[in-house]
Every structure is written in C-alpha cells, then in structure tokens.
C-alpha cells in the first residue's frame, strides 16, 4: 500500500474523533488508531463513514500508511498512556518522525518527553488543544511547543484545523521549546478559572447587592457582551441566566452551589509558587471553588453568623456600571499576573515564548476567547518584551478609568458581607504594585531579629547585607541569605 496519510491520530475518545473529522474536512488524509482496536472499526462504520479517513489495526499498519516525516498525534489520557505509546512508537518510527501529544499533559512531563524523544533522533510536540468537543470538531485554539524543527511539518495541518479570528488569522502559532505549549495551555486554564470567578462575583453582587432577577441580569450581561467585556464566558452567562427550568423558574437558581475542578487551575497556582510569581487572582478562584465545596459547613456557619442586609443603596444603574468596571479592572490584573507567570516560566526553562502569539491563540476557539485578547495582542505587537501589561499605554489608561468604581464596589461588598475574593485580591495586588514602599522593611527586620537573616539598607547599594544585634544578647553571626 502506498503511504498516503498526512497524519495519524491515536485515541478515539470524543476529542480524538472530532479532531480527525476536522482534519478530514480540511482535506487531510488521517489514519485512526486506538488501543482498543474494535473502536477503530466502530468509528469507520459510524462517525467516519463516507469520509477519506483510514483505519489501522496495529501500529505497524498505521506507520506503513504515513507519508514521511511521519506525524503521529496522541489524543489519549494524560499520564502513563502517553509514555506507553511513546515506547511503542519509537521502535516503529524513524529519525525525523514527529510524535505529538495533544492531551492535557503536565508541562513537566512534556519537558521530559521532548528531551527523551529528541535523544532518540525524533521530534516531539506537546500541544494544548482548547475549545472542548465543539472546538475540536470545528476549530480549536491550538498551542504547540516542543522541538522547534517539528513546527514546519505540523503547521499546515494545525493552522488549517484551528479556529480563526475575524480577519482569518489562525488561533495557532508556535509557542516555544520544550513544555511551553502545555505550560501556556495550563495558564490558559488558570485564567479561565479566574474569569469565571470574576463573573460569578459580579453575578453575586447584582443578585444580592442589587436584588436583580435572573431576567434582569440576563439583560445586564447582554449589554456587557457588546463592549470591552465581550467574550465567550460573558455570552454563555447571558444565555444561562435566560434558561428556564420545566416549571418556568430560572434553572440557575436550582443548581447546587458547589463547584468541581479537574486540577489545571491548581497546577497553575502550584507552578506560580515555584516561580515566585503572585498569581493571586487565580489562587483565589481555586480556593473559592474549595469554599463552595464546603456546603455543610457553610450551612452551619450561616446559622451562627447570620448575614445582615446585603442590599446596596443608591442608583442601581450606576452600581451596574461600577460593577462592570470592577470586573474589567480585575480581569486586567488577572491577565497581567498570567503573563508574568508565563514570562517567569520561560526564563526558568529557557523558552523563547511568543507573547503576542499567545494572545492571538487565545483570541478564538478557546473558552477565554474575548475582544480583550485583541488589545493584549496589540500591546505585545507594540512591545514584544513588555514586562508588565499594565504599563502598556492602553491598559494604563483603561485601569485608571476603573479604579474609583473598583474601590467603591470592593469596599461596599466588604461592608455588606458579600464575598468578593477575586475582585479584592486584584485590587490588593494593584495597590501593592503601585506602592513604591511596602512594609517589607519591617518584615526584614523581624526576620533578622529572630533568625539573623540580614537585610539590605535604603542608604546602601543593593547586594550589601547587614545584621543587627537587636536584643544585645544575640551573636554577631548572620545566617546566609537565600531566596526561594
Ligand atoms: P481505549 O479506548 O482503549 O480505552 C481516552 O481515554 C483515550 O485514551 C482512549 O482512546 C483510551 O483508549 C486511551 N487510553 C486511556 N488509557 C490508556 C492507556 N493506559 N494506554 C493506552 N491508551 C489509553
């Protein structure tokens, strides 16, 4: 048989199947394989019926069908399944062939696998694929990283199947070396946690602070979706608020207020601790899900610490405008923090990260897609090495225009007892960032007092460390300085 397939996809769960169908629609010949081989025939007889999709019943048969360099994409469960398939593929592939992992792998695994596969003379890509089942079928956001030499070989396929922004630009570009693709996908998911939490806090304020009905809030989100907050998550919130249950009451009111999570938000926060980057908004979003899961304790506590009247006084229309600004400002903080994290990881792992490209990849296809990401892309186009998003002229002006409303919303929510952990941590971060002098001078004094950790002085050059014998009874010996 002549090798005629452009790419093989292993893993016929729904994401794998939909990516294959998407590739087929774009004119690529795909060969499908699955550990449980019967699923290949099942797929060919049903979903893939009448298409040019080929099936393989062994890895050898699959490899024989592929044009060189061979491209093999794994869409299997993250973890050992990926390592096992790599082991099975290495003996049947040749130097120059490309193994692609399109699952939700931890970036550290991708770093390890890239090195390992490259050591065998092959190329490796670990790619984030976002947009869920619908995205995979009709246009996901694709974030590939790994062996740079592999990019030119997968670029035509990936950019053809990816989502496109309105001018036709694909939401797929090279992210960087090693685990960069999966790191950026992980950060995307963390930011998604943050965006969702911010919307939920706005909803809480509208509902309890302003006493709005679901129908009224539907109108608010409809309006918000036409401006600077225009995004997929605002859009679905608008639609969720309009959805009625069988009895005609809003369905959202009947849903238990206990959130689940799969772990990518947590990974982002864990990595931020390793990098020493304050990703405070995503952390609050993760912890808020944890608080929501403590339902029985919350029910008990609500009996003991009875909430007072949460109603905001004053002009409702003005409040809606203020909450909108608080949401927008907090969102700017979240993306600023997300980019700080990615920059730190790139430095730590030696990746040449494509900052503007990342905003473009997130611009369409994925859950956090929004008009806002277009503005971030513009900021990085102007300055590819922008250190801090808030220092870009557009965002500087945008956040300044929100601060009054933001403070008003957060302070009133605190007075009224409506929890706004993400809004308030964003504001605390902003205030910390714009403080030339923080109270860490006292903190350093405390550390030096009890642990002889030393301090630097404002009147001496950086890098010179001092120790004081605070009590007159301590020794003169300072412990070595270190930073984790
Ligand atoms: P299966 O159909 O044989 O279970 C999503 O679960 C995909 O990952 C499926 O294609 C599944 O194959 C595959 N998968 C899950 N665990 C696996 C493993 N340990 N080895 C190989 N494939 C696995």
Coordinates of C-alpha atoms and ligand atoms in Angstrom, one line a residue:
X1 CA 0.0 0.0 0.0
X2 CA 1.3 3.5 -0.9
X3 CA 1.9 5.7 2.1
X4 CA -0.7 8.4 1.6
X5 CA -1.8 9.5 5.0
X6 CA -0.8 13.0 6.2
X7 CA -1.1 12.3 9.9
X8 CA -2.1 9.5 12.3
X9 CA -4.3 10.2 15.4
X10 CA -4.2 7.7 18.2
X11 CA -7.1 7.8 20.7
X12 CA -10.7 7.7 19.6
X13 CA -12.4 9.3 22.6
X14 CA -14.5 12.3 21.6
X15 CA -11.7 14.8 21.3
X16 CA -9.6 12.5 19.1
X17 CA -12.6 11.6 16.9
X18 CA -13.5 15.3 16.4
X19 CA -10.0 16.4 15.6
X20 CA -9.8 13.6 13.0
X21 CA -13.1 14.7 11.4
X22 CA -11.9 18.3 11.4
X23 CA -8.7 17.3 9.7
X24 CA -10.6 15.3 7.1
X25 CA -12.9 18.3 6.4
X26 CA -9.8 20.4 5.7
X27 CA -8.6 17.8 3.1
X28 CA -6.0 15.9 5.1
X29 CA -5.9 12.1 5.0
X30 CA -5.9 10.8 8.5
X31 CA -5.3 7.3 9.8
X32 CA -7.0 6.5 13.0
X33 CA -5.8 4.0 15.7
X34 CA -6.9 3.1 19.2
X35 CA -5.6 0.9 22.0
X36 CA -9.0 -1.0 22.0
X37 CA -8.8 -1.8 18.3
X38 CA -12.5 -2.5 17.9
X39 CA -13.2 1.2 18.3
X40 CA -11.4 1.9 15.0
X41 CA -13.9 -0.2 13.0
X42 CA -16.7 1.3 15.0
X43 CA -15.5 4.8 14.2
X44 CA -15.1 4.0 10.5
X45 CA -18.6 2.4 10.3
X46 CA -20.3 5.3 12.0
X47 CA -18.8 8.8 12.6
X48 CA -16.2 8.5 9.8
X49 CA -18.5 6.7 7.3
X50 CA -18.2 8.2 3.8
X51 CA -15.0 10.2 4.6
X52 CA -11.4 9.6 3.5
X53 CA -10.4 8.6 7.0
X54 CA -8.3 5.4 7.1
X55 CA -8.2 2.9 10.0
X56 CA -5.3 0.9 11.3
X57 CA -5.4 -2.3 13.4
X58 CA -1.8 -2.2 14.6
X59 CA 0.9 0.5 15.0
X60 CA 2.9 -1.2 12.2
X61 CA -0.1 -0.9 9.8
X62 CA -0.6 2.7 10.9
X63 CA 3.0 3.6 10.3
X64 CA 3.1 2.0 6.9
X65 CA 0.2 4.3 5.8
X66 CA 2.0 7.5 6.7
X67 CA 4.0 9.9 4.5
X68 CA 7.4 10.9 5.8
X69 CA 8.3 12.5 8.0
X70 CA 5.6 10.7 9.8
X71 CA 3.3 12.7 12.1
X72 CA 1.6 10.7 14.9
X73 CA -0.7 12.6 17.3
X74 CA -1.7 11.1 20.6
X75 CA -5.1 12.0 21.9
X76 CA -5.1 9.7 24.9
X77 CA -5.5 10.1 28.6
X78 CA -2.7 12.2 30.1
X79 CA -0.2 10.3 32.2
X80 CA 1.2 6.8 31.7
X81 CA -0.8 6.2 28.4
X82 CA 1.4 8.8 26.7
X83 CA 4.6 7.3 28.0
X84 CA 3.5 3.8 27.0
X85 CA 2.6 4.9 23.4
X86 CA 5.9 6.7 23.1
X87 CA 7.6 3.4 24.0
X88 CA 5.6 1.5 21.4
X89 CA 6.1 4.1 18.7
X90 CA 9.9 4.6 19.0
X91 CA 10.8 1.2 17.5
X92 CA 8.4 1.6 14.5
X93 CA 9.3 5.2 13.7
X94 CA 12.5 6.7 12.2
X95 CA 14.7 9.6 13.0
X96 CA 13.0 12.8 11.8
X97 CA 9.5 11.5 12.5
X98 CA 7.3 13.5 14.9
X99 CA 5.3 12.4 17.9
X100 CA 2.6 14.9 19.1
X101 CA 0.8 14.8 22.4
X102 CA -2.5 16.7 22.2
X103 CA -3.7 15.8 25.6
X104 CA -3.8 17.8 28.8
X105 CA -0.3 16.7 29.9
X106 CA 1.5 18.4 32.8
X107 CA 4.2 20.6 31.3
X108 CA 7.0 18.9 33.3
X109 CA 6.1 15.6 31.6
X110 CA 6.3 17.3 28.3
X111 CA 9.7 18.8 29.1
X112 CA 11.0 15.3 30.0
X113 CA 9.4 13.6 26.9
X114 CA 10.7 16.2 24.5
X115 CA 14.3 15.6 25.7
X116 CA 13.7 11.8 25.7
X117 CA 12.3 11.6 22.2
X118 CA 14.8 14.1 20.8
X119 CA 17.5 11.9 22.3
X120 CA 16.2 9.1 20.0
X121 CA 16.6 11.3 17.0
X122 CA 12.9 12.0 16.6
X123 CA 11.0 15.3 17.1
X124 CA 8.3 15.9 19.8
X125 CA 5.5 18.3 20.2
X126 CA 3.3 18.8 23.3
X127 CA 0.3 20.9 22.4
X128 CA -2.6 22.4 24.2
X129 CA -5.9 22.0 22.4
X130 CA -8.7 24.1 23.8
X131 CA -12.3 24.6 23.0
X132 CA -13.8 21.3 24.1
X133 CA -15.6 18.9 21.8
X134 CA -17.1 21.6 19.7
X135 CA -13.8 23.3 19.3
X136 CA -12.0 20.1 18.3
X137 CA -14.7 19.5 15.7
X138 CA -14.9 23.0 14.1
X139 CA -11.9 24.9 15.2
X140 CA -10.0 24.7 18.5
X141 CA -7.3 27.0 19.8
X142 CA -4.0 25.0 19.4
X143 CA -0.9 25.9 21.4
X144 CA 2.1 23.7 20.2
X145 CA 5.5 23.6 21.8
X146 CA 8.4 21.2 21.9
X147 CA 11.0 20.6 19.2
X148 CA 11.2 23.7 17.0
X149 CA 12.2 21.7 13.9
X150 CA 8.8 19.9 14.1
X151 CA 6.8 23.1 13.6
X152 CA 7.1 23.5 9.9
X153 CA 5.8 19.9 9.4
X154 CA 2.7 20.3 11.5
X155 CA 2.0 24.0 10.9
X156 CA -0.2 23.5 7.7
X157 CA -2.4 20.9 9.4
X158 CA -2.7 22.7 12.7
X159 CA -3.3 26.1 11.3
X160 CA -5.9 24.7 8.8
X161 CA -8.0 23.0 11.5
X162 CA -7.7 25.7 14.2
X163 CA -10.2 28.5 14.9
X164 CA -9.7 31.7 13.0
X165 CA -10.2 35.3 14.2
X166 CA -12.4 37.6 12.1
X167 CA -9.6 38.5 9.6
X168 CA -8.8 34.8 9.1
X169 CA -5.7 34.6 11.2
X170 CA -5.4 31.1 12.7
X171 CA -5.6 30.7 16.5
X172 CA -2.5 28.5 16.4
X173 CA 1.1 29.5 16.3
X174 CA 4.4 28.1 17.7
X175 CA 4.6 28.8 21.4
X176 CA 8.1 27.8 22.3
X177 CA 10.5 25.0 23.2
X178 CA 10.1 22.0 25.5
X179 CA 7.0 22.2 27.6
X180 CA 6.0 25.7 26.6
X181 CA 2.8 24.6 24.7
X182 CA 1.4 22.7 27.7
X183 CA 2.5 25.4 30.1
X184 CA 0.6 28.0 28.1
X185 CA -2.4 25.7 28.0
X186 CA -2.2 25.3 31.8
X187 CA -2.0 29.0 32.3
X188 CA -5.0 29.4 29.9
X189 CA -7.0 27.1 32.1
X190 CA -5.9 29.0 35.2
X191 CA -7.0 32.3 33.7
X192 CA -10.3 30.6 32.7
X193 CA -10.8 29.8 36.5
X194 CA -10.2 33.5 37.2
X195 CA -12.5 34.8 34.5
X196 CA -15.3 32.5 35.7
X197 CA -14.8 33.5 39.3
X198 CA -14.9 37.2 38.4
X199 CA -18.2 36.8 36.5
X200 CA -19.6 34.8 39.5
X201 CA -18.7 37.6 41.9
X202 CA -20.3 40.2 39.6
X203 CA -23.4 38.0 39.4
X204 CA -23.4 37.7 43.3
X205 CA -23.3 41.5 43.6
X206 CA -26.1 42.0 41.1
X207 CA -28.2 39.4 42.7
X208 CA -27.7 40.1 46.4
X209 CA -26.4 43.6 46.4
X210 CA -28.9 45.0 43.8
X211 CA -31.6 42.3 44.2
X212 CA -31.8 41.7 40.5
X213 CA -33.8 38.8 39.0
X214 CA -32.2 36.4 36.5
X215 CA -34.1 38.1 33.7
X216 CA -32.7 41.5 34.7
X217 CA -29.2 40.1 35.0
X218 CA -29.6 38.5 31.6
X219 CA -30.1 42.0 30.2
X220 CA -27.1 43.3 32.0
X221 CA -24.8 40.5 30.6
X222 CA -26.3 41.1 27.2
X223 CA -25.3 44.7 27.4
X224 CA -21.8 43.9 28.8
X225 CA -21.2 41.5 25.9
X226 CA -21.3 44.4 23.5
X227 CA -18.4 46.3 25.0
X228 CA -14.9 45.8 26.5
X229 CA -16.1 42.6 28.3
X230 CA -17.3 41.0 25.0
X231 CA -16.3 37.3 25.5
X232 CA -17.5 33.7 25.3
X233 CA -17.8 33.4 29.0
X234 CA -20.0 36.6 29.3
X235 CA -22.0 35.4 26.4
X236 CA -22.8 32.0 27.9
X237 CA -23.5 33.6 31.3
X238 CA -26.1 35.8 29.4
X239 CA -27.7 32.7 28.0
X240 CA -27.5 30.7 31.2
X241 CA -29.4 33.5 33.0
X242 CA -32.2 33.3 30.5
X243 CA -32.6 29.5 30.7
X244 CA -35.8 28.3 32.4
X245 CA -36.5 25.1 34.2
X246 CA -39.5 23.0 33.3
X247 CA -41.6 25.0 35.8
X248 CA -40.6 28.3 34.2
X249 CA -38.3 29.3 37.0
X250 CA -34.7 30.2 36.2
X251 CA -32.7 27.0 36.0
X252 CA -29.6 28.7 37.5
X253 CA -31.4 29.1 40.8
X254 CA -31.9 25.4 41.1
X255 CA -28.3 24.4 40.6
X256 CA -26.4 23.4 43.8
X257 CA -23.7 26.0 44.7
X258 CA -20.8 23.5 44.9
X259 CA -18.1 23.7 42.3
X260 CA -16.0 20.9 41.0
X261 CA -12.5 21.1 39.5
X262 CA -10.1 18.9 37.5
X263 CA -6.8 20.3 38.6
X264 CA -5.4 22.6 35.9
X265 CA -6.2 25.7 38.0
X266 CA -4.4 24.1 40.9
X267 CA -1.4 23.3 38.7
X268 CA -1.1 26.9 37.7
X269 CA -1.1 28.0 41.3
X270 CA 1.5 25.3 42.3
X271 CA 3.7 26.5 39.4
X272 CA 3.3 30.1 40.5
X273 CA 4.7 29.2 43.9
X274 CA 7.7 27.5 42.3
X275 CA 8.2 30.6 40.1
X276 CA 7.7 33.1 42.9
X277 CA 5.0 34.9 40.9
X278 CA 1.9 36.3 42.7
X279 CA -0.9 34.7 40.7
X280 CA -3.3 35.8 43.4
X281 CA -6.5 36.1 41.4
X282 CA -6.3 32.5 40.0
X283 CA -5.4 31.2 43.5
X284 CA -8.5 32.9 45.0
X285 CA -10.5 31.4 42.1
X286 CA -9.3 27.9 43.0
X287 CA -9.8 28.4 46.7
X288 CA -13.3 29.9 46.1
X289 CA -14.2 26.6 44.5
X290 CA -12.9 24.8 47.6
X291 CA -15.0 27.1 49.8
X292 CA -18.1 26.4 47.6
X293 CA -17.4 22.6 48.2
X294 CA -17.7 23.1 52.0
X295 CA -21.5 23.3 51.7
X296 CA -22.4 21.5 55.0
X297 CA -20.1 23.8 57.0
X298 CA -21.4 26.8 55.2
X299 CA -25.0 25.9 56.1
X300 CA -24.0 25.6 59.7
X301 CA -21.9 28.8 59.8
X302 CA -24.8 30.7 58.1
X303 CA -27.0 29.8 61.1
X304 CA -24.4 31.1 63.6
X305 CA -23.1 34.2 61.8
X306 CA -26.3 35.4 60.2
X307 CA -25.7 37.7 57.3
X308 CA -27.1 41.2 57.6
X309 CA -28.9 43.1 54.8
X310 CA -26.7 42.9 51.7
X311 CA -28.6 45.5 49.7
X312 CA -26.6 48.3 48.2
X313 CA -28.2 51.8 48.5
X314 CA -28.0 54.3 45.7
X315 CA -28.6 54.4 42.0
X316 CA -28.9 50.9 40.5
X317 CA -27.8 51.9 37.1
X318 CA -24.7 53.5 38.5
X319 CA -24.0 50.4 40.5
X320 CA -24.2 48.2 37.4
X321 CA -21.7 50.5 35.7
X322 CA -19.4 50.3 38.7
X323 CA -19.6 46.5 38.9
X324 CA -18.8 46.3 35.2
X325 CA -15.7 48.5 35.8
X326 CA -14.6 46.4 38.8
X327 CA -14.9 43.3 36.7
X328 CA -12.9 44.8 33.8
X329 CA -10.1 46.1 36.1
X330 CA -9.9 42.8 37.9
X331 CA -9.7 41.0 34.6
X332 CA -6.8 43.2 33.6
X333 CA -5.0 42.2 36.8
X334 CA -5.6 38.5 36.2
X335 CA -4.1 38.6 32.7
X336 CA -1.2 40.8 33.9
X337 CA -0.5 38.1 36.5
X338 CA -0.9 35.3 34.0
X339 CA 1.6 36.9 31.6
X340 CA 4.0 37.5 34.5
X341 CA 3.9 33.8 35.3
X342 CA 4.5 32.7 31.7
X343 CA 7.4 35.1 31.4
X344 CA 9.0 33.7 34.6
X345 CA 8.5 30.1 33.4
X346 CA 10.0 31.0 30.0
X347 CA 13.1 32.4 31.8
X348 CA 13.3 29.5 34.2
X349 CA 13.0 26.8 31.5
X350 CA 14.8 28.6 28.6
X351 CA 11.8 29.0 26.3
X352 CA 11.6 31.8 23.7
X353 CA 8.0 32.5 24.4
X354 CA 5.8 34.0 21.7
X355 CA 3.9 36.5 23.9
X356 CA 1.8 38.2 21.2
X357 CA 1.1 34.8 19.5
X358 CA -0.3 33.5 22.8
X359 CA -2.9 36.3 22.9
X360 CA -3.7 35.5 19.3
X361 CA -4.1 31.8 20.0
X362 CA -6.5 32.6 22.9
X363 CA -8.4 35.2 20.8
X364 CA -10.6 32.5 19.3
X365 CA -11.6 28.9 19.7
X366 CA -10.9 28.5 23.4
X367 CA -13.0 29.2 26.5
X368 CA -11.4 32.5 27.4
X369 CA -11.7 33.9 23.9
X370 CA -12.6 37.6 24.0
X371 CA -12.2 41.0 22.4
X372 CA -9.9 41.9 25.3
X373 CA -7.3 39.5 24.0
X374 CA -7.2 41.5 20.8
X375 CA -6.0 44.5 22.9
X376 CA -3.4 42.3 24.6
X377 CA -2.1 41.2 21.2
X378 CA -1.8 44.9 20.1
X379 CA 0.2 45.7 23.3
X380 CA 2.7 42.9 22.5
X381 CA 2.8 43.9 18.9
X382 CA 3.9 47.4 20.0
X383 CA 6.4 46.0 22.5
X384 CA 7.1 42.2 22.3
X385 CA 9.1 42.4 25.5
X386 CA 6.5 44.2 27.6
X387 CA 7.4 43.5 31.2
X388 CA 4.0 44.2 32.7
X389 CA 0.7 44.5 30.8
X390 CA -0.5 47.4 33.0
X391 CA 2.4 49.5 31.8
X392 CA 1.2 49.4 28.2
X393 CA -0.5 52.8 27.4
X394 CA -3.8 51.2 26.5
X395 CA -4.1 49.2 29.7
X396 CA -2.7 52.0 31.8
X397 CA -5.5 54.3 30.7
X398 CA -8.1 51.5 30.9
X399 CA -7.3 50.6 34.5
X400 CA -7.1 54.2 35.6
X401 CA -10.6 54.8 34.3
X402 CA -11.9 51.9 36.5
X403 CA -10.2 52.5 39.9
X404 CA -12.9 54.7 41.5
X405 CA -15.7 52.2 40.7
X406 CA -13.5 49.2 41.6
X407 CA -12.7 50.6 45.1
X408 CA -16.4 51.5 45.6
X409 CA -17.6 48.0 44.7
X410 CA -15.0 46.2 46.8
X411 CA -15.4 48.4 49.9
X412 CA -19.2 48.2 49.7
X413 CA -19.2 44.4 49.2
X414 CA -17.0 44.1 52.3
X415 CA -19.3 46.3 54.3
X416 CA -22.3 44.4 53.2
X417 CA -20.7 41.0 53.7
X418 CA -20.8 39.8 50.1
X419 CA -17.6 37.8 49.4
X420 CA -15.5 39.2 46.5
X421 CA -12.2 37.4 46.9
X422 CA -11.1 37.8 43.3
X423 CA -12.2 41.5 43.0
X424 CA -10.5 42.3 46.2
X425 CA -7.3 40.4 45.7
X426 CA -6.9 42.0 42.3
X427 CA -7.3 45.4 44.0
X428 CA -4.8 44.5 46.7
X429 CA -2.3 43.4 44.1
X430 CA -2.8 46.6 42.2
X431 CA -2.2 48.7 45.3
X432 CA 0.9 46.6 46.2
X433 CA 2.3 47.1 42.7
X434 CA 1.8 50.8 42.8
X435 CA 3.4 51.2 46.2
X436 CA 6.9 52.4 46.0
X437 CA 7.5 51.4 49.6
X438 CA 5.8 48.4 51.2
X439 CA 6.1 47.3 54.8
X440 CA 8.6 44.6 54.0
X441 CA 11.2 46.7 55.7
X442 CA 9.6 45.7 59.0
X443 CA 9.4 42.1 57.8
X444 CA 13.1 42.0 57.0
X445 CA 13.7 43.5 60.5
X446 CA 11.6 40.7 62.1
X447 CA 13.5 38.0 60.0
X448 CA 16.8 39.5 61.1
X449 CA 15.6 39.7 64.7
X450 CA 14.7 36.1 65.2
X451 CA 16.7 34.4 62.5
X452 CA 19.7 36.7 61.7
X453 CA 18.5 36.6 58.1
X454 CA 20.1 40.0 57.4
X455 CA 18.6 43.0 55.4
X456 CA 19.6 45.5 52.8
X457 CA 19.5 49.2 53.5
X458 CA 17.9 52.1 51.6
X459 CA 21.0 54.1 52.1
X460 CA 23.5 51.5 50.8
X461 CA 23.9 49.8 47.4
X462 CA 21.8 46.7 46.7
X463 CA 23.5 43.4 47.4
X464 CA 25.1 44.6 50.7
X465 CA 23.7 42.7 53.6
X466 CA 23.5 43.9 57.3
X467 CA 22.8 42.2 60.5
X468 CA 21.8 43.9 63.8
X469 CA 22.2 42.5 67.2
X470 CA 18.6 43.5 68.1
X471 CA 18.5 42.4 71.8
X472 CA 22.1 42.9 72.7
X473 CA 22.3 39.2 73.6
X474 CA 22.4 37.6 70.1
X475 CA 25.6 36.7 68.4
X476 CA 27.3 38.6 65.6
X477 CA 26.9 35.8 63.1
X478 CA 24.3 36.2 60.3
X479 CA 22.7 33.2 58.6
X480 CA 23.3 33.1 54.9
X481 CA 20.8 35.0 52.8
X482 CA 18.7 32.9 50.4
X483 CA 15.7 33.4 48.3
X484 CA 13.4 30.5 47.4
Ligands
LIG1 P1 -9.3 2.9 25.0 O1 -10.4 3.2 24.0 O2 -8.5 1.7 24.6 O3 -9.7 2.9 26.4 C1 -9.3 8.4 26.2 O4 -9.5 7.6 27.4 C2 -8.4 7.6 25.2 O5 -7.2 7.3 25.9 C3 -9.0 6.4 24.7 O6 -8.6 6.3 23.3 C4 -8.3 5.3 25.5 O7 -8.2 4.1 24.8 C5 -7.0 5.9 25.7 N1 -6.3 5.4 26.9 C6 -6.6 5.5 28.2 N2 -5.7 4.9 29.0 C7 -4.8 4.3 28.2 C8 -3.6 3.5 28.4 N3 -3.2 3.3 29.6 N4 -3.0 3.1 27.3 C9 -3.4 3.4 26.1 N5 -4.5 4.1 25.8 C10 -5.2 4.6 26.8

